[in-house]
Coordinates of C-alpha atoms and ligand atoms in Angstrom, one line a residue:
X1 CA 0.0 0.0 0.0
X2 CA 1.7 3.7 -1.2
X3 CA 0.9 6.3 1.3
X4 CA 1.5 9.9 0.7
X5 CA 5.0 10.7 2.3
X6 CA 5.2 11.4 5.4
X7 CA 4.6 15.1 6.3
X8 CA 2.2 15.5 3.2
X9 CA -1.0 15.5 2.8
X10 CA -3.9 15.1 0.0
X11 CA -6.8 17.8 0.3
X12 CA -9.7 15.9 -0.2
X13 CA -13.0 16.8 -1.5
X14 CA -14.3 17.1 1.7
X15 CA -11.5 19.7 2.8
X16 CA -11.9 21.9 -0.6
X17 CA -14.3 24.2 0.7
X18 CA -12.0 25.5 3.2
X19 CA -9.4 25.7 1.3
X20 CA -11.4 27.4 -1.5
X21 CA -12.7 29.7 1.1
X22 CA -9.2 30.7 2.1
X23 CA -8.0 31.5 -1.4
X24 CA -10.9 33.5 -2.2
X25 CA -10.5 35.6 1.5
X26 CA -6.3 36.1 0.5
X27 CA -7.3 36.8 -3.3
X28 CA -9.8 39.4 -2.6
X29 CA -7.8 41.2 0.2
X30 CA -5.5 41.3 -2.5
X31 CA -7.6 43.1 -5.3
X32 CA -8.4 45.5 -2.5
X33 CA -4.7 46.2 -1.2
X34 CA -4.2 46.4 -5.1
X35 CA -1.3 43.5 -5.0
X36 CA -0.3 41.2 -8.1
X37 CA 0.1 38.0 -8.1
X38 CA 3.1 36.1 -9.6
X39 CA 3.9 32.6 -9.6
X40 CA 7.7 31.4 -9.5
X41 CA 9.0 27.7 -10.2
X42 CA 8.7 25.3 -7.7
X43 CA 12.1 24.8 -7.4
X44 CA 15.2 27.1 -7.9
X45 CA 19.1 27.2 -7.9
X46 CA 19.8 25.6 -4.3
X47 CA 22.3 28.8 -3.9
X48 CA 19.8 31.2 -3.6
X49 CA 17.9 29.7 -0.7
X50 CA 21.5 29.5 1.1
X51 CA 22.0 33.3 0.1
X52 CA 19.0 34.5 1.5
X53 CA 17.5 32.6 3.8
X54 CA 21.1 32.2 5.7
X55 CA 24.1 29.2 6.3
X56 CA 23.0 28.7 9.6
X57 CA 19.5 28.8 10.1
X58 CA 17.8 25.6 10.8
X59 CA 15.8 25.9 7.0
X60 CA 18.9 25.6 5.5
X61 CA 21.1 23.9 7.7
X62 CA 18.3 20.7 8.3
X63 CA 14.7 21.3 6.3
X64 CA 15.8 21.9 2.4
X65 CA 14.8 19.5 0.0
X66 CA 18.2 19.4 -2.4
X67 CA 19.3 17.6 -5.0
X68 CA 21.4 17.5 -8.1
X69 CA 19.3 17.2 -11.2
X70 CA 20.7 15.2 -14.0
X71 CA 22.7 18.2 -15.6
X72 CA 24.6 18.2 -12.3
X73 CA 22.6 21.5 -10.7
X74 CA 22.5 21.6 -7.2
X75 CA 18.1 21.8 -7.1
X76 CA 16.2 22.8 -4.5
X77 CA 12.2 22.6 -3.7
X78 CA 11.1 26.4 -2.5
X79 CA 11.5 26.5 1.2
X80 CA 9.9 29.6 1.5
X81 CA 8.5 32.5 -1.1
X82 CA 10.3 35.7 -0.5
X83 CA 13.7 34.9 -2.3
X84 CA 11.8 33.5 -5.1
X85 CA 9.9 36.9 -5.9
X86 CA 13.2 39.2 -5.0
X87 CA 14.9 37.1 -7.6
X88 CA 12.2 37.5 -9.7
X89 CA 12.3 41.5 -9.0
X90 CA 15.9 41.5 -10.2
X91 CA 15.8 39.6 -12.9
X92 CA 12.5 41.0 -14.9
X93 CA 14.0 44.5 -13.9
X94 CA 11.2 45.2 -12.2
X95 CA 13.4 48.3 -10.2
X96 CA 12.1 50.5 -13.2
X97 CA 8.4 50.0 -12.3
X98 CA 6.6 52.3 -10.4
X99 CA 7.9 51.5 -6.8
X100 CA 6.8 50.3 -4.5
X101 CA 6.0 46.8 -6.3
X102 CA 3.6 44.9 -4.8
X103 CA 2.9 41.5 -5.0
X104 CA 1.6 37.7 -3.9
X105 CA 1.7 34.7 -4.2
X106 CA 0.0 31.6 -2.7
X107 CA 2.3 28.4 -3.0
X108 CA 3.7 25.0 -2.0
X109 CA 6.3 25.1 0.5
X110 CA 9.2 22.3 1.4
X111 CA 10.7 21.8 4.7
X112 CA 12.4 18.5 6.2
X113 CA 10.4 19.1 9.2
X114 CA 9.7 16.6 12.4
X115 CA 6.0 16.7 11.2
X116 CA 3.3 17.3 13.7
X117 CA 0.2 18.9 13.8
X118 CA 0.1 22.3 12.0
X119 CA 3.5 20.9 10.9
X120 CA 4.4 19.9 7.6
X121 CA 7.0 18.4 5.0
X122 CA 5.1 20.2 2.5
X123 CA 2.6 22.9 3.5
X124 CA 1.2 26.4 1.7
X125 CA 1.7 29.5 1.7
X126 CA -0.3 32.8 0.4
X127 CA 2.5 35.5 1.0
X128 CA 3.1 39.2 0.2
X129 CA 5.6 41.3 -0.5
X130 CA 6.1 45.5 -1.0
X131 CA 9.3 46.1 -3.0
X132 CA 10.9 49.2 -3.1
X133 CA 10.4 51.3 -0.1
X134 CA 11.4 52.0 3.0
X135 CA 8.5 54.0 4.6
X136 CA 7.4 52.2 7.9
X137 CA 3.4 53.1 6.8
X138 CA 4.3 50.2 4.0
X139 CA 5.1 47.7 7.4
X140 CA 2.2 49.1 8.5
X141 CA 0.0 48.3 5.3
X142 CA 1.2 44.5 5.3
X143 CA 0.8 44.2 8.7
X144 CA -2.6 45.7 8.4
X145 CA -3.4 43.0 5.3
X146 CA -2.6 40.2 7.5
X147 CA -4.5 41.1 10.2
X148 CA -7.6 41.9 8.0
X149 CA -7.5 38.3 5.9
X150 CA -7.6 36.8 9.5
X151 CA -10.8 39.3 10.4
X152 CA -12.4 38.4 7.3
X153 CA -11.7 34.8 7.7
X154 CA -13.4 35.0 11.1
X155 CA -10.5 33.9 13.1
X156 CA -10.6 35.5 16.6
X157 CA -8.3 35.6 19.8
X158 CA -5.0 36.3 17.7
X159 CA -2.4 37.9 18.8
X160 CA 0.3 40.0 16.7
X161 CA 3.3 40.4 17.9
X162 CA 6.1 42.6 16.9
X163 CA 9.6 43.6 17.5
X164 CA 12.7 45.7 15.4
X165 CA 15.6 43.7 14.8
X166 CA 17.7 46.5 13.5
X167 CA 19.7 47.0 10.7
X168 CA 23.6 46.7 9.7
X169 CA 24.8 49.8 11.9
X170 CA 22.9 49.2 14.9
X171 CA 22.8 44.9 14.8
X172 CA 26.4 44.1 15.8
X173 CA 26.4 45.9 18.9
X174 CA 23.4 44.0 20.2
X175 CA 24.8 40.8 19.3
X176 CA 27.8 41.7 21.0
X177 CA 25.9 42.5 24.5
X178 CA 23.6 39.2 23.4
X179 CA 26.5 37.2 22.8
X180 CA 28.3 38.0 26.4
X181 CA 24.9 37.6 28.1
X182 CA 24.8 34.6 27.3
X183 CA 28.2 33.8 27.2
X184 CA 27.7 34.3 31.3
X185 CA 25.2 31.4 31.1
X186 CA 27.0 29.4 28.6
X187 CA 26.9 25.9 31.2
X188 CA 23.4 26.3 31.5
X189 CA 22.6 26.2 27.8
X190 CA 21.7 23.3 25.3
X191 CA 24.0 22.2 22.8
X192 CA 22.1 23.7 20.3
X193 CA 22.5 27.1 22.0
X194 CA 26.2 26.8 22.3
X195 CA 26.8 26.5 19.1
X196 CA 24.1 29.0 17.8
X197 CA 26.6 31.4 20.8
X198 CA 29.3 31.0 17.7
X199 CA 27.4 30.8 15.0
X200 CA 24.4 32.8 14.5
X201 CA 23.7 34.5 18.2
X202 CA 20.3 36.0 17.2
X203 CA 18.7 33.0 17.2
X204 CA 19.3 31.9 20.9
X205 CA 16.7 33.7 21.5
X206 CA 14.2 31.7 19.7
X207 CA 15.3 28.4 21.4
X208 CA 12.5 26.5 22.8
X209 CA 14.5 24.5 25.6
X210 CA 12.9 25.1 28.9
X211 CA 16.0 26.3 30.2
X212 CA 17.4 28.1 27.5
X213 CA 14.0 29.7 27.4
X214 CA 14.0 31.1 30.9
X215 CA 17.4 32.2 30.2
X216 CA 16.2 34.5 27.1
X217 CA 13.8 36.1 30.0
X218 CA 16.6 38.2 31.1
X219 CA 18.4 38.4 27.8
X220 CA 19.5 42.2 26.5
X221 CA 16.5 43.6 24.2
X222 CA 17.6 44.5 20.4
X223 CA 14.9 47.5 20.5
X224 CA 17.1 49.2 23.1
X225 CA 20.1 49.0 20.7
X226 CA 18.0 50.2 17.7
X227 CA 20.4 53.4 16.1
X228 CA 18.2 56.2 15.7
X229 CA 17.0 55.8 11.8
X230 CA 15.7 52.3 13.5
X231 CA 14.0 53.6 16.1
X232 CA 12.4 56.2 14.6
X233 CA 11.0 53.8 11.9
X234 CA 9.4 51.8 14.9
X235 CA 7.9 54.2 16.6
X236 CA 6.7 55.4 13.1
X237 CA 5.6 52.0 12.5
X238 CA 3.9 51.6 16.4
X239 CA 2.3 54.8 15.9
X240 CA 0.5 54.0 12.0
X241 CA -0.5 50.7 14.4
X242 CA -2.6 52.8 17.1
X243 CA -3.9 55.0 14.0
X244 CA -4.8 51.7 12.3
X245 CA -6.4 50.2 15.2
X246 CA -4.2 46.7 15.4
X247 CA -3.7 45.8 18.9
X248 CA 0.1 44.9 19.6
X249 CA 2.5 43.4 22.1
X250 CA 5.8 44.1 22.1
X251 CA 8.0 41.0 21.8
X252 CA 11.7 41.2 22.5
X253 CA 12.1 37.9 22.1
X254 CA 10.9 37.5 18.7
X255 CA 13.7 37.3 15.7
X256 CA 12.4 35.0 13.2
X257 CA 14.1 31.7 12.0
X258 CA 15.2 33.7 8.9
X259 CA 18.3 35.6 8.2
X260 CA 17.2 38.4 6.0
X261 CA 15.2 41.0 8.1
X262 CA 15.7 44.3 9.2
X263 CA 14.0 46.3 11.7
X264 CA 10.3 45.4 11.6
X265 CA 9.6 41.7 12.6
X266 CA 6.2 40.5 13.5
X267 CA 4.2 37.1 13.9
X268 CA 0.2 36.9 14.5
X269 CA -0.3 33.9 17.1
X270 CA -3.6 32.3 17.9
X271 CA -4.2 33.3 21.5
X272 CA -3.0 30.4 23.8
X273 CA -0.9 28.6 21.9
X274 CA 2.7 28.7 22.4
X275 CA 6.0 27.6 20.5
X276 CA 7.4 27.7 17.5
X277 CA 4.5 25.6 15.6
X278 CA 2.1 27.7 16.2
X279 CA 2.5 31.4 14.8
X280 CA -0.5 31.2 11.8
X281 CA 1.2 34.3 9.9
X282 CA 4.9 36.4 10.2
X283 CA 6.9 38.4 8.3
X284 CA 8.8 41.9 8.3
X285 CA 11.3 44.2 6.9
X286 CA 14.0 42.5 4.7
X287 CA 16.1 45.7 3.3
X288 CA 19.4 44.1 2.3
X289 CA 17.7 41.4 0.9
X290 CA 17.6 42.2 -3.2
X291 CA 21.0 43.8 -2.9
X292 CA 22.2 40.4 -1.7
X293 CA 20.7 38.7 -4.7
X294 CA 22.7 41.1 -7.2
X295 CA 19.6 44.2 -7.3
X296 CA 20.2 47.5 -6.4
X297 CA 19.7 48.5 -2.7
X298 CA 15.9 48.5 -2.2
X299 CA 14.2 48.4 0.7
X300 CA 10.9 45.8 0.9
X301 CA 8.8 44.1 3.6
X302 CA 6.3 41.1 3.5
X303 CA 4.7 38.3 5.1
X304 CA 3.3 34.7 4.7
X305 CA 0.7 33.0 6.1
X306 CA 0.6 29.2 6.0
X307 CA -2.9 27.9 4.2
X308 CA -2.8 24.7 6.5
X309 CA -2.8 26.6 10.0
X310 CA -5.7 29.0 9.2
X311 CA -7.7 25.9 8.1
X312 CA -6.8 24.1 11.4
X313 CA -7.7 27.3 13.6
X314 CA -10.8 27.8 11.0
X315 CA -11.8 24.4 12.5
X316 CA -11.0 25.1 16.1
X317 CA -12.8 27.9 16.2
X318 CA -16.1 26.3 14.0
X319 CA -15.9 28.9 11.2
X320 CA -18.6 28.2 9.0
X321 CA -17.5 27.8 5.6
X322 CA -19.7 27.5 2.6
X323 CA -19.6 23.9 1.2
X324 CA -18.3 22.8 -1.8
X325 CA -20.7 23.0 -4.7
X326 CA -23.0 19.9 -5.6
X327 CA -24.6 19.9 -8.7
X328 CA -27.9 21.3 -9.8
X329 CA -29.3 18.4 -11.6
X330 CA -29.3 14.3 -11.9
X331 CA -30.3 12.5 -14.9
X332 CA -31.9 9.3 -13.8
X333 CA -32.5 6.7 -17.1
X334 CA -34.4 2.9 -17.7
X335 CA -33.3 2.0 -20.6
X336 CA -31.2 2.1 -23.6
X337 CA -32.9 4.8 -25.7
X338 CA -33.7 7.0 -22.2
X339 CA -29.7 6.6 -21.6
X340 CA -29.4 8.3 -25.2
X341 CA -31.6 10.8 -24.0
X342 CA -30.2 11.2 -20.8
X343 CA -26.6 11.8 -22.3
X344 CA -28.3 14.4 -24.6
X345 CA -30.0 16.6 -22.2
X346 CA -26.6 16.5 -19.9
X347 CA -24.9 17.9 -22.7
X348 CA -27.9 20.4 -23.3
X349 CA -27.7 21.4 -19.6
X350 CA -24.2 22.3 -19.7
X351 CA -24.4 23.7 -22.8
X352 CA -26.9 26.4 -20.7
X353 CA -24.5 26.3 -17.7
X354 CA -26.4 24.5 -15.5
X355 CA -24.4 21.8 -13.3
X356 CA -25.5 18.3 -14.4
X357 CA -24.6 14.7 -13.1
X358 CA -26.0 11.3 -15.0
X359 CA -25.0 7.6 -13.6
X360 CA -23.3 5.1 -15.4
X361 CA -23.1 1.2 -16.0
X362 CA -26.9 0.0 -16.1
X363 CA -28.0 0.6 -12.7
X364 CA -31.5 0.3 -11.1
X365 CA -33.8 3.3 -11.3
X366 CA -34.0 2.7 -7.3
X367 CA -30.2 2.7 -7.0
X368 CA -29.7 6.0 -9.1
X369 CA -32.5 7.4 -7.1
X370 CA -30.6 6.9 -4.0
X371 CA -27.8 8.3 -5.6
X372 CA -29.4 11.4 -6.3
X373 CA -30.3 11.8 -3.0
X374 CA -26.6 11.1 -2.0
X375 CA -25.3 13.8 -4.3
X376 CA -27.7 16.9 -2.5
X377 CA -29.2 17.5 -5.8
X378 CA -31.6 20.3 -5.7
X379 CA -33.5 18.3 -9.0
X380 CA -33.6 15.1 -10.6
X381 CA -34.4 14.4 -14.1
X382 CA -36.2 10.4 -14.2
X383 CA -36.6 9.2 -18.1
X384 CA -38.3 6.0 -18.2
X385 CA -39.4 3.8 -21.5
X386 CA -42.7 5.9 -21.9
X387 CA -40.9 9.4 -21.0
X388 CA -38.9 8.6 -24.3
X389 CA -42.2 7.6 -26.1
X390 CA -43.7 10.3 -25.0
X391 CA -41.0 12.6 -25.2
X392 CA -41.3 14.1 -21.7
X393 CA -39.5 13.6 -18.4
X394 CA -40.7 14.0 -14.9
X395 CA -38.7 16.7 -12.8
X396 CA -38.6 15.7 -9.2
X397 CA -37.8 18.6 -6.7
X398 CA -35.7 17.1 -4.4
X399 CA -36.4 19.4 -1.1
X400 CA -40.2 19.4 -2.1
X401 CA -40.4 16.0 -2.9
X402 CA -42.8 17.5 -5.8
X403 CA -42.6 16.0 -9.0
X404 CA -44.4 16.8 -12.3
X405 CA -44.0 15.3 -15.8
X406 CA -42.8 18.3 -18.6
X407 CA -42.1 18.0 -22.5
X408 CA -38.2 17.3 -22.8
X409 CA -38.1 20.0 -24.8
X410 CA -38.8 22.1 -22.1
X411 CA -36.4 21.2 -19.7
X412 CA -33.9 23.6 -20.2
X413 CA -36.0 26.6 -20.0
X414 CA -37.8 25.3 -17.1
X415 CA -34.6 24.6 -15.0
X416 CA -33.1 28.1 -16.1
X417 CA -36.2 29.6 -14.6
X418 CA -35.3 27.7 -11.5
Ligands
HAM1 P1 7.7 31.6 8.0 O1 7.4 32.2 9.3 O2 8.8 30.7 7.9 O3 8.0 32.9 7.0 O4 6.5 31.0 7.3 C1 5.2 31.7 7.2 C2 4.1 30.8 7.7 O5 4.0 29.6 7.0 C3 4.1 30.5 9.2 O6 3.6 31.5 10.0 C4 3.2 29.3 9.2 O7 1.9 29.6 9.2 C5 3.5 28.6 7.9 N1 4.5 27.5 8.0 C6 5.8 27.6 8.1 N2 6.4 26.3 8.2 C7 5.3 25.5 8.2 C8 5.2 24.0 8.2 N3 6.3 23.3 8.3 N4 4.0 23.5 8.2 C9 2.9 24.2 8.1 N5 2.9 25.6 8.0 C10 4.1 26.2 8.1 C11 8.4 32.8 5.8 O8 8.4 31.8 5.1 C12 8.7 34.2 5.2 N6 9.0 34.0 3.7 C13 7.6 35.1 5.4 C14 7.9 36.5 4.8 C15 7.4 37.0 3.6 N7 8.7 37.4 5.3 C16 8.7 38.5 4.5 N8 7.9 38.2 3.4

């Protein structure tokens, strides 16, 4: 027996009208922020993941899906979305558009994960992402978009929380008072930890040891460091917030398991959960990121929400979502000649753009009749041996339980009508 790999999943039927739901809710925000969509290849040159995303983060240290395809490129499956559309930026010139650029996306997404609920090897994303300037009101619209998808979703309870990261001047001399922090605390750490105290220092703070965690508690905030271009684009940023009406809490804490922002960082959390699984939606500033990838300097933000975790909290919370369409009519046949008729009128009903479903293999008119039932038709169509004689049909309203026998040649009009 195949099973799909571990950490995937296949959206059934059933599932669709969620998921539908979703894309419409992202889709329309997006015609009303006045954002364009663009689709990139699911893979890309393995390089630009490690670029971007950064050597020693756990995506690209542990979770990439890489491989060298058979022309000896080093492959891999999109781990993310935002380095995807800043390549794209660069490379379809898209500096010479009207800044700032503004676009999404709505995607599969790789990562070798430990798969658990809300946890995935292969999960989507709808993301989006303002290229091109550095104003603070543009965190301030993407924040604002995110938080309004989730509104118009339904969601409740959430929680956005936000923190400045700083930039390239004001960074290093928070990671140096990080780094001796916890440099003092150094037995007390995981092994993780330790070598994160080497390597990449920012991201002690998101370790989700117990101990490592009540360590962080204490830990130097990088919003205290923030030179004073940085801290005036958070308070900016904080301020368009209050104006804006999105409640906030300060997280110092908060980092982000990706290498490429700047100031603004932010993650919307349903309210009571905790750890790393569990944020539905993040994002922020990423100002170095296009110059990195061979663009100009130009400043952009963003954020991504994964598809899979608003459906789970969609669930938790019992959003109603509408179902996913059943068909307007079922063609019910006895008989060779009816089944000619049958497949006739199906065509004829389509043709007129109204949903249609027959049966097939010779089935008994008590069998298809159950089957209508089963398929929530709002009619059924029953041609017999003497409909076809006498070239009529009965129409059966299923809710009603009314039926009434009409010319065949009237079906059409008389469903349109209905
Ligand atoms: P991220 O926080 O890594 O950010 O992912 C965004 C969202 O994708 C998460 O908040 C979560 O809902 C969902 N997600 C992530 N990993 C998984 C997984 N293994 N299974 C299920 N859902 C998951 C980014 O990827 C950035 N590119 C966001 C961004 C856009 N920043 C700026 N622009």
């Amino acid at each position: 027996m195949y099973r799909a790999p571990r950490g995937t999943s296949d959206i059934l039927p059933h599932e669709q009208g969620y998921w539908s739901f979703v894309k419409k809710k992202a889709s329309d925000i997006c015609e009303l922020y006045v954002y364009q969509r663009i689709d990139t290849p699911v893979f890309e040159d393995a390089r630009l993941f490690v670029r971007s995303i950064g050597e020693e983060t756990d995506i690209v240290e542990k979770e990439m899906y890489s491989f060298e395809d058979k022309g000896g490129d080093l492959i891999t499956l999109r781990p993310e979305g935002t380095a995807p559309v800043c390549r794209a930026y660069v490379e379809h010139g898209m500096q010479t558009l009207p800044q700032p650029v503004k676009l999404y996306y709505m995607a599969a997404i790789f990562r070798y994960e430990r798969p658990q609920a809300g946890r995935y090897r292969q999960h989507h994303q709808f993301g989006a992402e303002a290229i091109g300037d550095s104003d603070p009101a543009l965190d301030a619209e993407i924040i604002d978009m995110a938080w309004r998808l989730y509104i118009n979703l339904g969601l409740k309870e959430l929680t956005l929380n936000l923190n400045s990261i700083g930039c390239n001047a004001c960074r290093p001399a928070y990671l140096d008072s990080l780094k001796s922090y916890y440099s003092r605390h150094k037995e007390s750490l995981c092994a993780d930890c330790r070598r994160r105290l080497l390597k990449n220092t920012l991201r002690l703070l998101d370790c989700k040891n117990p101990t490592c965690l009540s360590i962080s508690e204490q830990a130097p905030r990088s919003i205290d460091f923030l030179c004073q271009e940085c801290a005036e684009h958070f308070d900016k940023l904080t301020g368009y917030l209050k104006l804006l009406g999105i409640p906030f809490s300060l997280s110092h804490r908060l980092v982000r398991g990706l290498d490429y922002y700047t100031k603004t960082v932010f993650e919307i959390t349903p309210e009571g959960e905790t750890g790393a699984q569990v944020a539905i939606g993040g994002g922020g500033r990423y100002d170095n990121l296009i110059e990195q990838l061979g663009g100009k300097p130009t400043p952009a933000v963003g954020f991504a929400t994964g598809i899979e975790r608003i459906v789970l909290n969609l669930k938790k919370q019992q959003v109603a979502v509408t179902d996913t369409p059943t068909p307007s009519v079922f063609i019910a046949y006895l008989g060779n000649e009816a089944k000619k008729k049958a497949i006739e009128l199906i065509s004829q009903l389509r043709n007129a753009g109204i949903s249609a479903v027959g049966t097939f293999g010779d089935r008994s008119l008590k069998s298809q009749l159950k089957q209508a039932d089963a398929s929530k038709v709002r009619y059924t169509l029953i041609i017999g041996e003497d409909e076809v004689k006498s070239k009529t049909a009965v129409l059966r309203n299923m809710a009603k339980g009314e039926q009434q026998t009409i010319p065949i040649d009237r079906v059409i009009t008389s469903l349109s009508k209905h």
